[in-house]
PDB file of N, CA and C in Angstrom:
ATOM      1  N   MET A 556      -6.276  21.582   5.498  1.00  0.00           N
ATOM      2  CA  MET A 556      -6.618  20.238   5.146  1.00  0.00           C
ATOM      3  C   MET A 556      -7.891  19.814   5.881  1.00  0.00           C
ATOM      4  N   CYS A 557      -8.011  20.205   7.149  1.00  0.00           N
ATOM      5  CA  CYS A 557      -9.206  19.846   7.925  1.00  0.00           C
ATOM      6  C   CYS A 557     -10.457  20.467   7.318  1.00  0.00           C
ATOM      7  N   LEU A 558     -10.319  21.674   6.794  1.00  0.00           N
ATOM      8  CA  LEU A 558     -11.453  22.346   6.174  1.00  0.00           C
ATOM      9  C   LEU A 558     -11.929  21.590   4.940  1.00  0.00           C
ATOM     10  N   VAL A 559     -10.975  21.119   4.137  1.00  0.00           N
ATOM     11  CA  VAL A 559     -11.321  20.346   2.942  1.00  0.00           C
ATOM     12  C   VAL A 559     -11.986  19.036   3.342  1.00  0.00           C
ATOM     13  N   ALA A 560     -11.405  18.364   4.341  1.00  0.00           N
ATOM     14  CA  ALA A 560     -11.980  17.098   4.796  1.00  0.00           C
ATOM     15  C   ALA A 560     -13.394  17.302   5.326  1.00  0.00           C
ATOM     16  N   GLY A 561     -13.606  18.367   6.083  1.00  0.00           N
ATOM     17  CA  GLY A 561     -14.939  18.673   6.596  1.00  0.00           C
ATOM     18  C   GLY A 561     -15.927  18.945   5.472  1.00  0.00           C
ATOM     19  N   GLY A 562     -15.485  19.676   4.445  1.00  0.00           N
ATOM     20  CA  GLY A 562     -16.350  19.964   3.303  1.00  0.00           C
ATOM     21  C   GLY A 562     -16.727  18.699   2.547  1.00  0.00           C
ATOM     22  N   VAL A 563     -15.756  17.823   2.351  1.00  0.00           N
ATOM     23  CA  VAL A 563     -16.036  16.552   1.672  1.00  0.00           C
ATOM     24  C   VAL A 563     -17.029  15.739   2.487  1.00  0.00           C
ATOM     25  N   PHE A 564     -16.829  15.676   3.794  1.00  0.00           N
ATOM     26  CA  PHE A 564     -17.720  14.917   4.666  1.00  0.00           C
ATOM     27  C   PHE A 564     -19.142  15.466   4.591  1.00  0.00           C
ATOM     28  N   LEU A 565     -19.288  16.789   4.676  1.00  0.00           N
ATOM     29  CA  LEU A 565     -20.619  17.386   4.639  1.00  0.00           C
ATOM     30  C   LEU A 565     -21.293  17.203   3.290  1.00  0.00           C
ATOM     31  N   PHE A 566     -20.513  17.298   2.214  1.00  0.00           N
ATOM     32  CA  PHE A 566     -21.079  17.214   0.877  1.00  0.00           C
ATOM     33  C   PHE A 566     -21.433  15.784   0.484  1.00  0.00           C
ATOM     34  N   ARG A 567     -20.519  14.834   0.758  1.00  0.00           N
ATOM     35  CA  ARG A 567     -20.702  13.465   0.281  1.00  0.00           C
ATOM     36  C   ARG A 567     -21.132  12.485   1.354  1.00  0.00           C
ATOM     37  N   GLY A 568     -20.867  12.813   2.613  1.00  0.00           N
ATOM     38  CA  GLY A 568     -21.141  11.846   3.664  1.00  0.00           C
ATOM     39  C   GLY A 568     -20.048  10.790   3.713  1.00  0.00           C
ATOM     40  N   VAL A 569     -20.294   9.724   4.444  1.00  0.00           N
ATOM     41  CA  VAL A 569     -19.318   8.662   4.587  1.00  0.00           C
ATOM     42  C   VAL A 569     -19.958   7.367   4.115  1.00  0.00           C
ATOM     43  N   GLY A 570     -19.265   6.639   3.290  1.00  0.00           N
ATOM     44  CA  GLY A 570     -19.765   5.368   2.811  1.00  0.00           C
ATOM     45  C   GLY A 570     -18.647   4.583   2.163  1.00  0.00           C
ATOM     46  N   ALA A 571     -18.874   3.308   1.962  1.00  0.00           N
ATOM     47  CA  ALA A 571     -17.853   2.457   1.370  1.00  0.00           C
ATOM     48  C   ALA A 571     -18.261   1.934   0.000  1.00  0.00           C
ATOM     49  N   ARG A 572     -19.380   2.386  -0.518  1.00  0.00           N
ATOM     50  CA  ARG A 572     -19.832   1.864  -1.810  1.00  0.00           C
ATOM     51  C   ARG A 572     -19.206   2.605  -2.984  1.00  0.00           C
ATOM     52  N   ASP A 573     -19.088   3.912  -2.866  1.00  0.00           N
ATOM     53  CA  ASP A 573     -18.535   4.698  -3.960  1.00  0.00           C
ATOM     54  C   ASP A 573     -17.020   4.787  -3.837  1.00  0.00           C
ATOM     55  N   ALA A 574     -16.377   4.947  -4.971  1.00  0.00           N
ATOM     56  CA  ALA A 574     -14.936   5.199  -4.947  1.00  0.00           C
ATOM     57  C   ALA A 574     -14.721   6.569  -4.305  1.00  0.00           C
ATOM     58  N   PRO A 575     -13.668   6.731  -3.516  1.00  0.00           N
ATOM     59  CA  PRO A 575     -13.447   8.019  -2.850  1.00  0.00           C
ATOM     60  C   PRO A 575     -13.105   9.118  -3.848  1.00  0.00           C
ATOM     61  N   ALA A 576     -13.459  10.338  -3.489  1.00  0.00           N
ATOM     62  CA  ALA A 576     -13.121  11.488  -4.314  1.00  0.00           C
ATOM     63  C   ALA A 576     -11.618  11.701  -4.265  1.00  0.00           C
ATOM     64  N   GLU A 577     -11.084  12.388  -5.265  1.00  0.00           N
ATOM     65  CA  GLU A 577      -9.640  12.643  -5.326  1.00  0.00           C
ATOM     66  C   GLU A 577      -9.145  13.338  -4.062  1.00  0.00           C
ATOM     67  N   ALA A 578      -9.938  14.270  -3.530  1.00  0.00           N
ATOM     68  CA  ALA A 578      -9.535  14.962  -2.299  1.00  0.00           C
ATOM     69  C   ALA A 578      -9.406  13.975  -1.141  1.00  0.00           C
ATOM     70  N   GLU A 579     -10.319  13.018  -1.046  1.00  0.00           N
ATOM     71  CA  GLU A 579     -10.238  12.016   0.016  1.00  0.00           C
ATOM     72  C   GLU A 579      -8.980  11.165  -0.120  1.00  0.00           C
ATOM     73  N   VAL A 580      -8.654  10.798  -1.348  1.00  0.00           N
ATOM     74  CA  VAL A 580      -7.464   9.991  -1.599  1.00  0.00           C
ATOM     75  C   VAL A 580      -6.216  10.757  -1.178  1.00  0.00           C
ATOM     76  N   ARG A 581      -6.136  12.025  -1.568  1.00  0.00           N
ATOM     77  CA  ARG A 581      -4.962  12.845  -1.218  1.00  0.00           C
ATOM     78  C   ARG A 581      -4.848  13.033   0.294  1.00  0.00           C
ATOM     79  N   ILE A 582      -5.964  13.263   0.950  1.00  0.00           N
ATOM     80  CA  ILE A 582      -5.944  13.448   2.406  1.00  0.00           C
ATOM     81  C   ILE A 582      -5.502  12.151   3.091  1.00  0.00           C
ATOM     82  N   ALA A 583      -6.037  11.026   2.652  1.00  0.00           N
ATOM     83  CA  ALA A 583      -5.672   9.739   3.258  1.00  0.00           C
ATOM     84  C   ALA A 583      -4.188   9.450   3.070  1.00  0.00           C
ATOM     85  N   ARG A 584      -3.665   9.727   1.874  1.00  0.00           N
ATOM     86  CA  ARG A 584      -2.233   9.499   1.639  1.00  0.00           C
ATOM     87  C   ARG A 584      -1.377  10.417   2.501  1.00  0.00           C
ATOM     88  N   ALA A 585      -1.787  11.681   2.636  1.00  0.00           N
ATOM     89  CA  ALA A 585      -1.028  12.620   3.469  1.00  0.00           C
ATOM     90  C   ALA A 585      -1.036  12.185   4.930  1.00  0.00           C
ATOM     91  N   LEU A 586      -2.195  11.731   5.405  1.00  0.00           N
ATOM     92  CA  LEU A 586      -2.283  11.267   6.794  1.00  0.00           C
ATOM     93  C   LEU A 586      -1.456  10.002   7.013  1.00  0.00           C
ATOM     94  N   ARG A 587      -1.473   9.103   6.041  1.00  0.00           N
ATOM     95  CA  ARG A 587      -0.658   7.888   6.156  1.00  0.00           C
ATOM     96  C   ARG A 587       0.822   8.242   6.210  1.00  0.00           C
ATOM     97  N   HIS A 588       1.233   9.168   5.357  1.00  0.00           N
ATOM     98  CA  HIS A 588       2.630   9.613   5.337  1.00  0.00           C
ATOM     99  C   HIS A 588       3.003  10.255   6.674  1.00  0.00           C
ATOM    100  N   ALA A 589       2.126  11.094   7.207  1.00  0.00           N
ATOM    101  CA  ALA A 589       2.405  11.783   8.471  1.00  0.00           C
ATOM    102  C   ALA A 589       2.434  10.812   9.651  1.00  0.00           C
ATOM    103  N   ALA A 590       1.743   9.694   9.536  1.00  0.00           N
ATOM    104  CA  ALA A 590       1.686   8.735  10.636  1.00  0.00           C
ATOM    105  C   ALA A 590       2.983   7.952  10.812  1.00  0.00           C
ATOM    106  N   ILE A 591       3.847   7.952   9.794  1.00  0.00           N
ATOM    107  CA  ILE A 591       5.118   7.243   9.885  1.00  0.00           C
ATOM    108  C   ILE A 591       6.203   8.253  10.225  1.00  0.00           C
ATOM    109  N   ALA A 592       6.852   8.062  11.349  1.00  0.00           N
ATOM    110  CA  ALA A 592       7.901   8.985  11.784  1.00  0.00           C
ATOM    111  C   ALA A 592       8.996   9.076  10.730  1.00  0.00           C
ATOM    112  N   ALA A 593       9.540  10.277  10.551  1.00  0.00           N
ATOM    113  CA  ALA A 593      10.579  10.507   9.535  1.00  0.00           C
ATOM    114  C   ALA A 593      11.760   9.562   9.732  1.00  0.00           C
ATOM    115  N   ALA A 594      12.143   9.324  10.968  1.00  0.00           N
ATOM    116  CA  ALA A 594      13.277   8.436  11.237  1.00  0.00           C
ATOM    117  C   ALA A 594      12.975   6.998  10.809  1.00  0.00           C
ATOM    118  N   GLU A 595      11.711   6.618  10.823  1.00  0.00           N
ATOM    119  CA  GLU A 595      11.330   5.253  10.457  1.00  0.00           C
ATOM    120  C   GLU A 595      11.250   5.069   8.944  1.00  0.00           C
ATOM    121  N   ARG A 596      10.999   6.122   8.204  1.00  0.00           N
ATOM    122  CA  ARG A 596      10.825   6.004   6.755  1.00  0.00           C
ATOM    123  C   ARG A 596      12.063   5.497   6.049  1.00  0.00           C
ATOM    124  N   GLY A 597      13.235   5.795   6.584  1.00  0.00           N
ATOM    125  CA  GLY A 597      14.477   5.398   5.925  1.00  0.00           C
ATOM    126  C   GLY A 597      15.081   4.111   6.451  1.00  0.00           C
ATOM    127  N   ARG A 598      14.382   3.422   7.330  1.00  0.00           N
ATOM    128  CA  ARG A 598      14.933   2.184   7.908  1.00  0.00           C
ATOM    129  C   ARG A 598      15.145   1.116   6.846  1.00  0.00           C
ATOM    130  N   VAL A 599      16.164   0.337   7.052  1.00  0.00           N
ATOM    131  CA  VAL A 599      16.484  -0.763   6.156  1.00  0.00           C
ATOM    132  C   VAL A 599      15.961  -2.053   6.779  1.00  0.00           C
ATOM    133  N   ASN A 600      15.413  -2.915   5.968  1.00  0.00           N
ATOM    134  CA  ASN A 600      14.905  -4.187   6.438  1.00  0.00           C
ATOM    135  C   ASN A 600      16.068  -4.999   7.013  1.00  0.00           C
ATOM    136  N   PRO A 601      15.979  -5.393   8.289  1.00  0.00           N
ATOM    137  CA  PRO A 601      17.094  -6.124   8.896  1.00  0.00           C
ATOM    138  C   PRO A 601      17.186  -7.584   8.444  1.00  0.00           C
ATOM    139  N   ALA A 602      16.144  -8.119   7.825  1.00  0.00           N
ATOM    140  CA  ALA A 602      16.163  -9.513   7.383  1.00  0.00           C
ATOM    141  C   ALA A 602      16.897  -9.624   6.052  1.00  0.00           C
ATOM    142  N   PRO A 603      17.933 -10.440   5.999  1.00  0.00           N
ATOM    143  CA  PRO A 603      18.649 -10.618   4.723  1.00  0.00           C
ATOM    144  C   PRO A 603      17.763 -11.378   3.739  1.00  0.00           C
ATOM    145  N   ALA A 604      17.957 -11.146   2.472  1.00  0.00           N
ATOM    146  CA  ALA A 604      17.144 -11.803   1.443  1.00  0.00           C
ATOM    147  C   ALA A 604      17.718 -13.183   1.126  1.00  0.00           C
ATOM    148  N   THR A 605      17.766 -14.023   2.143  1.00  0.00           N
ATOM    149  CA  THR A 605      18.245 -15.396   1.944  1.00  0.00           C
ATOM    150  C   THR A 605      17.115 -16.231   1.357  1.00  0.00           C
ATOM    151  N   PRO A 606      17.429 -17.369   0.754  1.00  0.00           N
ATOM    152  CA  PRO A 606      16.360 -18.221   0.209  1.00  0.00           C
ATOM    153  C   PRO A 606      15.323 -18.606   1.272  1.00  0.00           C
ATOM    154  N   GLU A 607      15.764 -18.819   2.517  1.00  0.00           N
ATOM    155  CA  GLU A 607      14.831 -19.191   3.577  1.00  0.00           C
ATOM    156  C   GLU A 607      13.853 -18.055   3.885  1.00  0.00           C
ATOM    157  N   VAL A 608      14.368 -16.834   3.940  1.00  0.00           N
ATOM    158  CA  VAL A 608      13.525 -15.671   4.228  1.00  0.00           C
ATOM    159  C   VAL A 608      12.534 -15.451   3.083  1.00  0.00           C
ATOM    160  N   VAL A 609      12.986 -15.620   1.852  1.00  0.00           N
ATOM    161  CA  VAL A 609      12.093 -15.448   0.702  1.00  0.00           C
ATOM    162  C   VAL A 609      10.969 -16.484   0.737  1.00  0.00           C
ATOM    163  N   VAL A 610      11.299 -17.725   1.069  1.00  0.00           N
ATOM    164  CA  VAL A 610      10.268 -18.774   1.172  1.00  0.00           C
ATOM    165  C   VAL A 610       9.270 -18.412   2.274  1.00  0.00           C
ATOM    166  N   GLU A 611       9.770 -17.960   3.416  1.00  0.00           N
ATOM    167  CA  GLU A 611       8.890 -17.576   4.522  1.00  0.00           C
ATOM    168  C   GLU A 611       7.979 -16.411   4.117  1.00  0.00           C
ATOM    169  N   ALA A 612       8.535 -15.433   3.393  1.00  0.00           N
ATOM    170  CA  ALA A 612       7.741 -14.286   2.942  1.00  0.00           C
ATOM    171  C   ALA A 612       6.659 -14.721   1.958  1.00  0.00           C
ATOM    172  N   ARG A 613       6.999 -15.610   1.047  1.00  0.00           N
ATOM    173  CA  ARG A 613       6.000 -16.113   0.088  1.00  0.00           C
ATOM    174  C   ARG A 613       4.889 -16.879   0.799  1.00  0.00           C
ATOM    175  N   ASP A 614       5.273 -17.686   1.789  1.00  0.00           N
ATOM    176  CA  ASP A 614       4.262 -18.419   2.559  1.00  0.00           C
ATOM    177  C   ASP A 614       3.332 -17.459   3.300  1.00  0.00           C
ATOM    178  N   HIS A 615       3.911 -16.417   3.893  1.00  0.00           N
ATOM    179  CA  HIS A 615       3.099 -15.416   4.600  1.00  0.00           C
ATOM    180  C   HIS A 615       2.128 -14.743   3.632  1.00  0.00           C
ATOM    181  N   PHE A 616       2.613 -14.352   2.465  1.00  0.00           N
ATOM    182  CA  PHE A 616       1.753 -13.710   1.469  1.00  0.00           C
ATOM    183  C   PHE A 616       0.611 -14.657   1.083  1.00  0.00           C
ATOM    184  N   ALA A 617       0.942 -15.905   0.816  1.00  0.00           N
ATOM    185  CA  ALA A 617      -0.083 -16.875   0.411  1.00  0.00           C
ATOM    186  C   ALA A 617      -1.123 -17.071   1.502  1.00  0.00           C
ATOM    187  N   ASP A 618      -0.693 -17.080   2.764  1.00  0.00           N
ATOM    188  CA  ASP A 618      -1.617 -17.308   3.876  1.00  0.00           C
ATOM    189  C   ASP A 618      -2.431 -16.083   4.273  1.00  0.00           C
ATOM    190  N   HIS A 619      -1.843 -14.891   4.123  1.00  0.00           N
ATOM    191  CA  HIS A 619      -2.471 -13.700   4.698  1.00  0.00           C
ATOM    192  C   HIS A 619      -2.828 -12.600   3.696  1.00  0.00           C
ATOM    193  N   ARG A 620      -2.337 -12.658   2.497  1.00  0.00           N
ATOM    194  CA  ARG A 620      -2.575 -11.569   1.547  1.00  0.00           C
ATOM    195  C   ARG A 620      -3.216 -12.002   0.231  1.00  0.00           C
ATOM    196  N   ALA A 621      -2.972 -13.223  -0.187  1.00  0.00           N
ATOM    197  CA  ALA A 621      -3.414 -13.653  -1.511  1.00  0.00           C
ATOM    198  C   ALA A 621      -4.926 -13.696  -1.664  1.00  0.00           C
ATOM    199  N   SER A 622      -5.677 -13.857  -0.571  1.00  0.00           N
ATOM    200  CA  SER A 622      -7.132 -13.913  -0.705  1.00  0.00           C
ATOM    201  C   SER A 622      -7.690 -12.605  -1.255  1.00  0.00           C
ATOM    202  N   CYS A 623      -7.043 -11.490  -0.966  1.00  0.00           N
ATOM    203  CA  CYS A 623      -7.486 -10.194  -1.505  1.00  0.00           C
ATOM    204  C   CYS A 623      -6.630  -9.754  -2.696  1.00  0.00           C
ATOM    205  N   HIS A 624      -5.307  -9.878  -2.551  1.00  0.00           N
ATOM    206  CA  HIS A 624      -4.395  -9.378  -3.585  1.00  0.00           C
ATOM    207  C   HIS A 624      -4.191 -10.371  -4.720  1.00  0.00           C
ATOM    208  N   GLY A 625      -4.557 -11.631  -4.520  1.00  0.00           N
ATOM    209  CA  GLY A 625      -4.347 -12.658  -5.530  1.00  0.00           C
ATOM    210  C   GLY A 625      -2.919 -13.176  -5.476  1.00  0.00           C
ATOM    211  N   ASN A 626      -2.715 -14.373  -5.996  1.00  0.00           N
ATOM    212  CA  ASN A 626      -1.375 -14.947  -6.005  1.00  0.00           C
ATOM    213  C   ASN A 626      -0.395 -14.116  -6.818  1.00  0.00           C
ATOM    214  N   ASP A 627      -0.901 -13.406  -7.814  1.00  0.00           N
ATOM    215  CA  ASP A 627      -0.017 -12.589  -8.650  1.00  0.00           C
ATOM    216  C   ASP A 627       0.082 -11.142  -8.170  1.00  0.00           C
ATOM    217  N   GLY A 628      -0.653 -10.773  -7.105  1.00  0.00           N
ATOM    218  CA  GLY A 628      -0.564  -9.429  -6.542  1.00  0.00           C
ATOM    219  C   GLY A 628      -1.400  -8.372  -7.242  1.00  0.00           C
ATOM    220  N   ARG A 629      -2.220  -8.755  -8.202  1.00  0.00           N
ATOM    221  CA  ARG A 629      -2.980  -7.766  -8.985  1.00  0.00           C
ATOM    222  C   ARG A 629      -4.328  -7.381  -8.371  1.00  0.00           C
ATOM    223  N   GLY A 630      -4.779  -8.088  -7.350  1.00  0.00           N
ATOM    224  CA  GLY A 630      -6.032  -7.735  -6.687  1.00  0.00           C
ATOM    225  C   GLY A 630      -7.275  -8.155  -7.428  1.00  0.00           C
ATOM    226  N   GLN A 631      -7.149  -8.996  -8.432  1.00  0.00           N
ATOM    227  CA  GLN A 631      -8.298  -9.414  -9.227  1.00  0.00           C
ATOM    228  C   GLN A 631      -8.914 -10.694  -8.658  1.00  0.00           C
ATOM    229  N   THR A 632      -9.313 -10.631  -7.399  1.00  0.00           N
ATOM    230  CA  THR A 632      -9.974 -11.770  -6.758  1.00  0.00           C
ATOM    231  C   THR A 632     -11.398 -11.359  -6.419  1.00  0.00           C
ATOM    232  N   GLY A 633     -12.242 -12.331  -6.133  1.00  0.00           N
ATOM    233  CA  GLY A 633     -13.619 -12.013  -5.760  1.00  0.00           C
ATOM    234  C   GLY A 633     -13.678 -11.078  -4.569  1.00  0.00           C
ATOM    235  N   MET A 634     -12.889 -11.357  -3.566  1.00  0.00           N
ATOM    236  CA  MET A 634     -12.875 -10.513  -2.377  1.00  0.00           C
ATOM    237  C   MET A 634     -12.228  -9.158  -2.668  1.00  0.00           C
ATOM    238  N   GLY A 635     -11.126  -9.170  -3.389  1.00  0.00           N
ATOM    239  CA  GLY A 635     -10.408  -7.934  -3.676  1.00  0.00           C
ATOM    240  C   GLY A 635     -11.226  -6.935  -4.474  1.00  0.00           C
ATOM    241  N   GLN A 636     -12.050  -7.428  -5.381  1.00  0.00           N
ATOM    242  CA  GLN A 636     -12.840  -6.531  -6.218  1.00  0.00           C
ATOM    243  C   GLN A 636     -14.037  -5.947  -5.485  1.00  0.00           C
ATOM    244  N   LEU A 637     -14.425  -6.540  -4.366  1.00  0.00           N
ATOM    245  CA  LEU A 637     -15.559  -6.022  -3.600  1.00  0.00           C
ATOM    246  C   LEU A 637     -15.150  -4.992  -2.559  1.00  0.00           C
ATOM    247  N   MET A 638     -13.875  -4.863  -2.288  1.00  0.00           N
ATOM    248  CA  MET A 638     -13.413  -3.972  -1.226  1.00  0.00           C
ATOM    249  C   MET A 638     -13.364  -2.523  -1.692  1.00  0.00           C
ATOM    250  N   ASN A 639     -13.628  -1.637  -0.745  1.00  0.00           N
ATOM    251  CA  ASN A 639     -13.488  -0.210  -1.022  1.00  0.00           C
ATOM    252  C   ASN A 639     -12.922   0.426   0.230  1.00  0.00           C
ATOM    253  N   PRO A 640     -11.750   1.016   0.181  1.00  0.00           N
ATOM    254  CA  PRO A 640     -11.026   1.312  -1.046  1.00  0.00           C
ATOM    255  C   PRO A 640     -10.563   0.034  -1.736  1.00  0.00           C
ATOM    256  N   ARG A 641     -10.425   0.126  -3.041  1.00  0.00           N
ATOM    257  CA  ARG A 641     -10.054  -1.015  -3.852  1.00  0.00           C
ATOM    258  C   ARG A 641      -8.689  -1.551  -3.446  1.00  0.00           C
ATOM    259  N   VAL A 642      -8.533  -2.840  -3.568  1.00  0.00           N
ATOM    260  CA  VAL A 642      -7.245  -3.476  -3.300  1.00  0.00           C
ATOM    261  C   VAL A 642      -6.296  -3.041  -4.416  1.00  0.00           C
ATOM    262  N   PRO A 643      -5.137  -2.485  -4.063  1.00  0.00           N
ATOM    263  CA  PRO A 643      -4.240  -2.014  -5.120  1.00  0.00           C
ATOM    264  C   PRO A 643      -3.588  -3.160  -5.878  1.00  0.00           C
ATOM    265  N   ASP A 644      -3.283  -2.892  -7.120  1.00  0.00           N
ATOM    266  CA  ASP A 644      -2.504  -3.813  -7.945  1.00  0.00           C
ATOM    267  C   ASP A 644      -1.062  -3.652  -7.491  1.00  0.00           C
ATOM    268  N   MET A 645      -0.535  -4.644  -6.769  1.00  0.00           N
ATOM    269  CA  MET A 645       0.812  -4.554  -6.209  1.00  0.00           C
ATOM    270  C   MET A 645       1.886  -4.566  -7.288  1.00  0.00           C
ATOM    271  N   THR A 646       1.515  -4.907  -8.523  1.00  0.00           N
ATOM    272  CA  THR A 646       2.489  -4.937  -9.610  1.00  0.00           C
ATOM    273  C   THR A 646       2.503  -3.641 -10.411  1.00  0.00           C
ATOM    274  N   ALA A 647       1.541  -2.757 -10.175  1.00  0.00           N
ATOM    275  CA  ALA A 647       1.454  -1.501 -10.921  1.00  0.00           C
ATOM    276  C   ALA A 647       2.634  -0.592 -10.560  1.00  0.00           C
ATOM    277  N   PRO A 648       3.212   0.072 -11.544  1.00  0.00           N
ATOM    278  CA  PRO A 648       4.359   0.949 -11.272  1.00  0.00           C
ATOM    279  C   PRO A 648       4.070   2.011 -10.209  1.00  0.00           C
ATOM    280  N   ALA A 649       2.889   2.615 -10.223  1.00  0.00           N
ATOM    281  CA  ALA A 649       2.577   3.661  -9.238  1.00  0.00           C
ATOM    282  C   ALA A 649       2.534   3.090  -7.821  1.00  0.00           C
ATOM    283  N   THR A 650       1.986   1.892  -7.661  1.00  0.00           N
ATOM    284  CA  THR A 650       1.933   1.265  -6.340  1.00  0.00           C
ATOM    285  C   THR A 650       3.330   0.921  -5.867  1.00  0.00           C
ATOM    286  N   ARG A 651       4.145   0.410  -6.750  1.00  0.00           N
ATOM    287  CA  ARG A 651       5.513   0.030  -6.382  1.00  0.00           C
ATOM    288  C   ARG A 651       6.349   1.256  -6.019  1.00  0.00           C
ATOM    289  N   ARG A 652       6.177   2.352  -6.764  1.00  0.00           N
ATOM    290  CA  ARG A 652       6.902   3.601  -6.431  1.00  0.00           C
ATOM    291  C   ARG A 652       6.465   4.116  -5.072  1.00  0.00           C
ATOM    292  N   ARG A 653       5.164   4.134  -4.819  1.00  0.00           N
ATOM    293  CA  ARG A 653       4.635   4.638  -3.553  1.00  0.00           C
ATOM    294  C   ARG A 653       5.133   3.769  -2.400  1.00  0.00           C
ATOM    295  N   ALA A 654       5.161   2.458  -2.584  1.00  0.00           N
ATOM    296  CA  ALA A 654       5.625   1.561  -1.528  1.00  0.00           C
ATOM    297  C   ALA A 654       7.105   1.795  -1.233  1.00  0.00           C
ATOM    298  N   ARG A 655       7.911   1.998  -2.259  1.00  0.00           N
ATOM    299  CA  ARG A 655       9.344   2.228  -2.040  1.00  0.00           C
ATOM    300  C   ARG A 655       9.579   3.545  -1.330  1.00  0.00           C
ATOM    301  N   ARG A 656       8.761   4.565  -1.629  1.00  0.00           N
ATOM    302  CA  ARG A 656       8.944   5.881  -1.007  1.00  0.00           C
ATOM    303  C   ARG A 656       8.503   5.891   0.450  1.00  0.00           C
ATOM    304  N   SER A 657       7.428   5.176   0.783  1.00  0.00           N
ATOM    305  CA  SER A 657       6.819   5.397   2.089  1.00  0.00           C
ATOM    306  C   SER A 657       6.891   4.232   3.059  1.00  0.00           C
ATOM    307  N   ALA A 658       7.238   3.049   2.610  1.00  0.00           N
ATOM    308  CA  ALA A 658       7.161   1.895   3.508  1.00  0.00           C
ATOM    309  C   ALA A 658       8.370   1.793   4.420  1.00  0.00           C
ATOM    310  N   PRO A 659       8.129   1.732   5.731  1.00  0.00           N
ATOM    311  CA  PRO A 659       9.248   1.488   6.631  1.00  0.00           C
ATOM    312  C   PRO A 659       9.718   0.054   6.454  1.00  0.00           C
ATOM    313  N   GLY A 660      10.995  -0.182   6.704  1.00  0.00           N
ATOM    314  CA  GLY A 660      11.523  -1.528   6.611  1.00  0.00           C
ATOM    315  C   GLY A 660      11.846  -1.973   5.200  1.00  0.00           C
ATOM    316  N   ARG A 661      11.831  -1.053   4.247  1.00  0.00           N
ATOM    317  CA  ARG A 661      12.147  -1.450   2.877  1.00  0.00           C
ATOM    318  C   ARG A 661      13.604  -1.852   2.792  1.00  0.00           C
ATOM    319  N   SER A 662      13.917  -2.668   1.838  1.00  0.00           N
ATOM    320  CA  SER A 662      15.275  -3.192   1.745  1.00  0.00           C
ATOM    321  C   SER A 662      16.198  -2.175   1.095  1.00  0.00           C
ATOM    322  N   SER A 663      17.486  -2.322   1.343  1.00  0.00           N
ATOM    323  CA  SER A 663      18.457  -1.426   0.720  1.00  0.00           C
ATOM    324  C   SER A 663      18.454  -1.620  -0.784  1.00  0.00           C
ATOM    325  N   ARG A 664      18.137  -2.837  -1.248  1.00  0.00           N
ATOM    326  CA  ARG A 664      18.086  -3.101  -2.679  1.00  0.00           C
ATOM    327  C   ARG A 664      16.971  -2.285  -3.340  1.00  0.00           C
ATOM    328  N   SER A 665      15.806  -2.194  -2.697  1.00  0.00           N
ATOM    329  CA  SER A 665      14.706  -1.419  -3.296  1.00  0.00           C
ATOM    330  C   SER A 665      15.016   0.071  -3.238  1.00  0.00           C
ATOM    331  N   ARG A 666      15.759   0.517  -2.219  1.00  0.00           N
ATOM    332  CA  ARG A 666      16.149   1.933  -2.156  1.00  0.00           C
ATOM    333  C   ARG A 666      17.097   2.267  -3.290  1.00  0.00           C
ATOM    334  N   GLN A 667      17.991   1.341  -3.650  1.00  0.00           N
ATOM    335  CA  GLN A 667      18.915   1.590  -4.751  1.00  0.00           C
ATOM    336  C   GLN A 667      18.150   1.686  -6.062  1.00  0.00           C
ATOM    337  N   ARG A 668      17.124   0.826  -6.247  1.00  0.00           N
ATOM    338  CA  ARG A 668      16.336   0.886  -7.491  1.00  0.00           C
ATOM    339  C   ARG A 668      15.547   2.186  -7.560  1.00  0.00           C
ATOM    340  N   ALA A 669      15.080   2.693  -6.414  1.00  0.00           N
ATOM    341  CA  ALA A 669      14.263   3.915  -6.395  1.00  0.00           C
ATOM    342  C   ALA A 669      15.093   5.137  -6.718  1.00  0.00           C
ATOM    343  N   ALA A 670      16.401   5.084  -6.473  1.00  0.00           N
ATOM    344  CA  ALA A 670      17.274   6.252  -6.699  1.00  0.00           C
ATOM    345  C   ALA A 670      17.542   6.477  -8.144  1.00  0.00           C
TER     346      ALA A 670
END
């Protein structure tokens, strides 16, 4: 993997203007996966999905995530469209599958849907 990463670096250089090559995307995903301890990947979110917790989560998203991801989670905002790597569409099936597989703290309800 290091050899491939070195080859990509030498061939393309480093920059944020172009979309990353497929090899860069695969390497970044593999490194992200490796950075999360196996024991942490299966953790269940300890916060119950009560109405109060849902309201708090929505407020947090609106305050800290919506400027890039948009209120609907699709990333079609002025700021989101200028970022590279691109802001993912949080509603896209591939993004949702990847989040359920790799995110620590996911809820038991999302694990049941993923099965």
